[in-house]
CSV table of C-alpha atoms in Angstrom, one decimal:
chain,number,residue,atom,x,y,z
A,26,MET,CA,28.6,-87.7,-87.0
A,27,MET,CA,25.4,-87.0,-85.1
A,28,HIS,CA,23.7,-90.0,-83.3
A,29,LEU,CA,20.0,-89.8,-82.5
A,30,ALA,CA,18.8,-91.2,-79.2
A,31,PRO,CA,16.4,-94.2,-79.5
A,32,PRO,CA,12.7,-93.3,-78.8
A,33,ASN,CA,11.6,-93.8,-75.2
A,34,SER,CA,8.1,-94.7,-76.3
A,35,LEU,CA,6.7,-97.6,-78.3
A,36,HIS,CA,3.4,-98.7,-79.8
A,37,LEU,CA,3.3,-102.5,-79.1
A,38,GLN,CA,0.6,-104.8,-80.2
A,39,ALA,CA,-0.7,-106.8,-77.2
A,40,SER,CA,-2.9,-108.7,-79.7
A,41,GLY,CA,-3.1,-109.3,-83.4
A,42,LEU,CA,-6.6,-110.7,-83.0
A,43,CYS,CA,-10.0,-109.2,-82.9
A,44,GLN,CA,-13.3,-110.9,-82.2
A,45,LEU,CA,-15.4,-108.4,-84.1
A,46,HIS,CA,-16.1,-108.1,-87.8
A,47,CYS,CA,-16.5,-104.4,-88.3
A,48,PRO,CA,-17.2,-103.4,-91.9
A,49,ILE,CA,-15.2,-100.2,-91.4
A,50,CYS,CA,-12.0,-102.0,-90.2
A,51,TYR,CA,-9.0,-102.1,-92.5
A,52,LEU,CA,-7.7,-105.1,-90.6
A,53,ARG,CA,-10.7,-107.1,-91.7
A,54,LYS,CA,-10.3,-105.9,-95.3
A,55,HIS,CA,-6.7,-107.1,-95.4
A,56,SER,CA,-7.0,-110.1,-93.1
A,57,ALA,CA,-5.6,-112.6,-95.6
A,58,ARG,CA,-2.3,-110.6,-95.6
A,59,VAL,CA,-1.9,-110.2,-91.8
A,60,LYS,CA,-0.5,-112.8,-89.5
A,61,LYS,CA,-2.5,-113.2,-86.3
A,62,GLY,CA,-1.3,-113.9,-82.8
A,63,LEU,CA,-0.7,-112.6,-79.3
A,64,LEU,CA,2.2,-110.9,-77.6
A,65,LYS,CA,3.9,-113.4,-75.2
A,66,PHE,CA,4.7,-112.2,-71.7
A,67,SER,CA,8.2,-113.7,-72.1
A,68,ASP,CA,8.8,-111.7,-75.2
A,69,PHE,CA,7.6,-108.6,-73.4
A,70,ILE,CA,10.2,-109.2,-70.7
A,71,ASN,CA,12.9,-109.5,-73.3
A,72,LEU,CA,11.8,-106.4,-75.1
A,73,ILE,CA,12.1,-104.4,-71.8
A,74,ALA,CA,15.5,-105.9,-71.1
A,75,SER,CA,16.8,-105.0,-74.5
A,76,ASN,CA,15.4,-101.4,-74.4
A,77,PRO,CA,16.1,-100.0,-70.9
A,78,TRP,CA,15.4,-96.5,-72.0
A,79,LEU,CA,11.7,-97.2,-72.5
A,80,LYS,CA,9.4,-95.0,-70.5
A,81,HIS,CA,6.0,-95.5,-72.2
A,82,ILE,CA,4.3,-98.3,-74.1
A,83,GLU,CA,1.0,-98.0,-76.0
A,84,LEU,CA,-0.6,-101.5,-76.1
A,85,GLY,CA,-3.2,-100.8,-78.7
A,86,GLY,CA,-2.9,-101.6,-82.4
A,87,ARG,CA,-4.7,-103.7,-84.9
A,88,GLY,CA,-6.2,-106.2,-82.5
A,89,GLU,CA,-8.1,-106.2,-79.3
A,90,PRO,CA,-5.7,-106.0,-76.3
A,91,PHE,CA,-8.0,-107.7,-73.8
A,92,LEU,CA,-8.0,-110.9,-75.8
A,93,ASN,CA,-4.4,-111.4,-74.6
A,94,GLN,CA,-4.7,-113.7,-71.6
A,95,GLU,CA,-1.3,-112.5,-70.3
A,96,LEU,CA,-2.3,-108.8,-70.3
A,97,SER,CA,-2.5,-108.5,-66.5
A,98,GLU,CA,1.1,-109.9,-66.2
A,99,ILE,CA,2.2,-107.5,-68.9
A,100,LEU,CA,0.7,-104.5,-67.1
A,101,ARG,CA,2.1,-105.6,-63.8
A,102,TYR,CA,5.6,-106.1,-65.1
A,103,ALA,CA,5.5,-102.7,-66.9
A,104,SER,CA,4.5,-101.0,-63.7
A,105,GLU,CA,7.3,-102.7,-61.8
A,106,GLN,CA,9.8,-101.5,-64.4
A,107,LYS,CA,8.4,-97.9,-64.0
A,108,ILE,CA,7.1,-97.9,-67.6
A,109,LEU,CA,3.8,-96.1,-68.2
A,110,THR,CA,1.2,-98.0,-70.3
A,111,SER,CA,-1.8,-96.8,-72.3
A,112,MET,CA,-4.4,-98.1,-74.7
A,113,GLY,CA,-5.0,-94.8,-76.4
A,114,ILE,CA,-5.5,-96.3,-79.9
A,115,GLY,CA,-8.5,-98.2,-78.5
A,116,ALA,CA,-10.1,-101.3,-77.3
A,117,ASN,CA,-13.6,-102.6,-78.1
A,118,LEU,CA,-14.2,-103.9,-74.5
A,119,ASN,CA,-16.5,-106.7,-75.7
A,120,TYR,CA,-14.5,-109.1,-73.7
A,121,ALA,CA,-12.3,-108.4,-70.7
A,122,SER,CA,-11.5,-110.7,-67.7
A,123,ASP,CA,-11.9,-109.3,-64.2
A,124,GLU,CA,-8.2,-109.9,-63.7
A,125,ALA,CA,-7.3,-107.8,-66.7
A,126,LEU,CA,-9.6,-104.9,-65.7
A,127,ASP,CA,-8.2,-105.0,-62.2
A,128,ALA,CA,-4.6,-104.8,-63.5
A,129,LEU,CA,-5.6,-102.0,-65.9
A,130,VAL,CA,-6.5,-99.8,-62.9
A,131,ARG,CA,-4.2,-101.2,-60.2
A,132,TYR,CA,-1.0,-100.8,-62.3
A,133,GLY,CA,-1.9,-97.2,-63.5
A,134,THR,CA,-2.6,-97.5,-67.2
A,135,LYS,CA,-2.8,-93.9,-68.3
A,136,LYS,CA,-5.8,-93.9,-70.7
A,137,LEU,CA,-8.2,-96.3,-72.4
A,138,ARG,CA,-10.1,-95.3,-75.6
A,139,CYS,CA,-13.2,-97.3,-76.4
A,140,SER,CA,-15.1,-96.9,-79.7
A,141,LEU,CA,-18.9,-96.7,-79.2
A,142,ASP,CA,-20.2,-95.8,-82.7
A,143,GLY,CA,-23.7,-96.1,-81.5
A,144,ILE,CA,-25.5,-95.8,-78.2
A,145,THR,CA,-28.5,-98.0,-79.1
A,146,ARG,CA,-28.1,-101.7,-79.7
A,147,GLU,CA,-29.2,-101.5,-83.3
A,148,THR,CA,-26.8,-98.7,-84.3
A,149,TYR,CA,-23.8,-100.0,-82.3
A,150,GLU,CA,-24.1,-103.6,-83.8
A,151,LYS,CA,-24.3,-102.2,-87.3
A,152,TYR,CA,-20.8,-100.8,-87.0
A,153,ARG,CA,-19.3,-103.2,-84.4
A,154,VAL,CA,-20.5,-106.4,-85.9
A,155,GLY,CA,-20.5,-109.3,-83.4
A,156,GLY,CA,-20.3,-106.9,-80.5
A,157,HIS,CA,-22.7,-106.3,-77.6
A,158,LEU,CA,-23.3,-102.8,-76.3
A,159,ARG,CA,-24.5,-103.9,-72.9
A,160,THR,CA,-21.3,-105.9,-72.3
A,161,VAL,CA,-19.1,-102.9,-73.2
A,162,ILE,CA,-21.0,-100.6,-70.9
A,163,GLU,CA,-20.8,-103.2,-68.1
A,164,ASN,CA,-17.0,-103.3,-68.5
A,165,ILE,CA,-16.7,-99.6,-68.4
A,166,GLU,CA,-18.8,-99.5,-65.2
A,167,LYS,CA,-16.4,-102.2,-63.7
A,168,ILE,CA,-13.5,-100.0,-64.5
A,169,ASN,CA,-15.1,-97.0,-62.8
A,170,SER,CA,-15.8,-99.1,-59.7
A,171,LEU,CA,-12.2,-100.2,-59.6
A,172,LYS,CA,-11.0,-96.6,-59.9
A,173,GLU,CA,-13.1,-95.8,-56.8
A,174,LYS,CA,-11.7,-98.9,-55.1
A,175,TYR,CA,-8.1,-97.9,-55.7
A,176,ARG,CA,-8.8,-94.2,-55.3
A,177,THR,CA,-7.3,-93.2,-58.7
A,178,SER,CA,-8.3,-91.2,-61.7
A,179,GLN,CA,-6.5,-93.5,-64.1
A,180,PRO,CA,-7.1,-94.7,-66.6
A,181,CYS,CA,-8.7,-91.7,-68.3
A,182,LEU,CA,-11.6,-93.2,-70.2
A,183,ILE,CA,-12.4,-91.9,-73.6
A,184,LEU,CA,-15.6,-92.6,-75.5
A,185,GLU,CA,-14.7,-92.4,-79.2
A,186,PHE,CA,-17.6,-91.8,-81.6
A,187,ILE,CA,-16.8,-92.1,-85.3
A,188,VAL,CA,-19.5,-90.1,-87.0
A,189,TYR,CA,-21.3,-91.7,-90.0
A,190,ARG,CA,-24.5,-91.0,-91.7
A,191,ASP,CA,-26.4,-93.8,-89.9
A,192,ASN,CA,-25.3,-92.9,-86.4
A,193,ALA,CA,-25.0,-89.1,-86.7
A,194,HIS,CA,-28.4,-88.6,-85.1
A,195,GLU,CA,-27.0,-90.1,-81.9
A,196,ILE,CA,-24.1,-87.8,-81.4
A,197,GLU,CA,-25.6,-85.6,-78.7
A,198,ARG,CA,-26.9,-88.7,-76.8
A,199,ALA,CA,-23.4,-90.2,-77.1
A,200,ALA,CA,-22.0,-87.1,-75.5
A,201,ALA,CA,-24.5,-87.5,-72.7
A,202,LEU,CA,-23.6,-91.2,-72.2
A,203,ALA,CA,-20.0,-90.2,-71.9
A,204,ARG,CA,-20.8,-87.8,-69.1
A,205,MET,CA,-22.8,-90.5,-67.4
A,206,LEU,CA,-19.9,-93.0,-67.6
A,207,ASN,CA,-17.3,-90.5,-66.5
A,208,MET,CA,-15.6,-90.6,-69.9
A,209,ARG,CA,-14.2,-87.9,-72.1
A,210,PHE,CA,-16.2,-87.6,-75.3
A,211,SER,CA,-14.2,-87.8,-78.5
A,212,PRO,CA,-16.2,-87.5,-81.7
A,213,ARG,CA,-14.1,-88.4,-84.7
A,214,LEU,CA,-14.4,-87.8,-88.4
A,215,ASN,CA,-14.8,-90.9,-90.6
A,216,SER,CA,-12.4,-91.8,-93.4
A,217,SER,CA,-14.8,-91.0,-96.2
A,218,ASN,CA,-16.3,-87.6,-97.1
A,219,GLY,CA,-19.9,-88.9,-97.5
A,220,PRO,CA,-22.5,-86.2,-97.0
A,221,LEU,CA,-23.8,-85.7,-93.5
A,222,PRO,CA,-27.0,-83.8,-92.7
A,223,ALA,CA,-26.5,-80.1,-92.3
A,224,PRO,CA,-27.5,-80.0,-88.6
A,225,VAL,CA,-24.9,-82.7,-87.9
A,226,ARG,CA,-22.2,-80.9,-89.8
A,227,ASN,CA,-22.9,-77.8,-87.7
A,228,LYS,CA,-22.8,-79.8,-84.5
A,229,LEU,CA,-19.4,-81.2,-85.5
A,230,ARG,CA,-18.1,-77.7,-86.2
A,231,GLN,CA,-19.2,-76.8,-82.7
A,232,LEU,CA,-17.7,-79.8,-81.1
A,233,ILE,CA,-14.4,-80.2,-82.9
A,234,GLY,CA,-14.1,-77.3,-85.3
A,235,TYR,CA,-14.8,-79.0,-88.7
A,236,ALA,CA,-17.5,-81.1,-90.3
A,237,ASP,CA,-15.3,-83.4,-92.4
A,238,ARG,CA,-11.6,-84.1,-93.2
A,239,SER,CA,-11.7,-81.8,-96.2
A,240,GLU,CA,-12.5,-78.9,-93.9
A,241,PHE,CA,-9.8,-80.0,-91.5
A,242,LEU,CA,-7.2,-80.0,-94.3
A,243,LYS,CA,-8.3,-76.6,-95.5
A,244,MET,CA,-8.1,-75.1,-92.0
A,245,ASN,CA,-4.9,-76.7,-90.9
A,246,ARG,CA,-3.1,-77.3,-94.1
A,247,ALA,CA,-2.4,-80.9,-92.9
A,248,SER,CA,-4.0,-84.2,-93.2
A,249,TYR,CA,-6.4,-85.3,-90.4
A,250,THR,CA,-4.2,-88.3,-89.6
A,251,ARG,CA,-0.9,-86.5,-90.2
A,252,ALA,CA,0.4,-87.3,-86.7
A,253,VAL,CA,0.6,-91.0,-87.7
A,254,CYS,CA,3.3,-90.2,-90.2
A,255,TYR,CA,5.7,-89.1,-87.4
A,256,GLN,CA,5.0,-92.2,-85.4
A,257,MET,CA,8.0,-94.2,-86.7
A,258,TRP,CA,10.4,-91.6,-85.2
A,259,GLY,CA,8.6,-90.8,-81.9
A,260,SER,CA,6.9,-94.0,-81.0
A,261,PRO,CA,7.3,-96.7,-83.6
A,262,GLN,CA,4.8,-99.6,-83.9
A,263,ILE,CA,6.0,-103.1,-83.1
A,264,GLY,CA,3.9,-106.1,-84.0
A,265,TRP,CA,2.9,-108.8,-81.5
A,266,ASN,CA,5.6,-111.0,-83.0
A,267,GLY,CA,8.4,-108.4,-82.9
A,268,ALA,CA,8.0,-107.1,-86.5
A,269,LEU,CA,8.8,-103.4,-87.0
A,270,LEU,CA,5.7,-101.9,-88.6
A,271,GLY,CA,6.6,-98.2,-88.2
A,272,CYS,CA,3.1,-96.9,-87.6
A,273,HIS,CA,-0.2,-98.5,-86.5
A,274,ARG,CA,-1.7,-97.8,-89.9
A,275,ASN,CA,0.8,-100.1,-91.7
A,276,LYS,CA,-1.4,-102.8,-93.3
A,277,TRP,CA,0.9,-103.6,-96.2
A,278,GLY,CA,4.0,-105.3,-94.7
A,279,GLY,CA,6.0,-106.1,-91.6
A,280,LEU,CA,3.8,-109.1,-90.5
C-alpha cells in the first residue's frame, strides 16, 4: 500500500478578523457563518512541534494578518525553526505595528501581497471601505526602509490591482506607483465578467494576456482560479483555531 508524505507547506490563518468592510469580500458576505479570532502563539508552537516536516507557512487567509498582536513572535519562532513564511494571499496594511513590520523584514518573510484597488483616495476607499490609502503607502515605505536597514531584498512586495469598471482608468498609474514603491505590479481579473472599456481590455491583454476570465478559460482550458483546487494536497489551509479548511476559498464549512 502506497503512503503519501504529508505536505511540507501550509496555509495558516494568522487572523480570522478584518477591519475593512469591502463590498467585494466573500468573508463579509458570509460573516454570520464564520467564527472570528486570532491564531495564538502557543498554538503555533504546538503546530510546529506536531509537524516537524514543515518548511513553509503562508500566513494569509480570510483575515488581516497584521491584526494579530503576536505576529512578530510567530515570525521570529518560524525563522528560528528554519521555516519560511510568506503573506502571498495578501494583507491590506491599513494597520501594522512597527514591531510587526520589523519582524516581517528581520525574519525573512519571503513575500507580501497588498491589494491597492485604487491609487486615489476616492477610488481606493470605494473598494476598501474603512481603509486609508495614505496609511497603506506609509507602511509600504516603512517596509522598504527596513529592507535597506537589514540589507535584504525580502519580502518581495507585490501591488495587487483587481481591475473593475470604476478603477480601470487608474491601471497605468497603479503600475507607475508600484515602480515608485519598489513593488511588483500584479493586475488581477475580477470575479465577474462585467464589461470593461475596450482600451482597458486591450491594456489587460498586453499586461497579462487576457481581458477577462472567459478569455483565460478559452486560452488555457482551465479556470482562472484552478490552482486553488489543488491547495488541499500541496498546501492545505488551516484556520486560526486549527480547523482544516482545505483551501483558502472555503467559506462554507470548517469554522
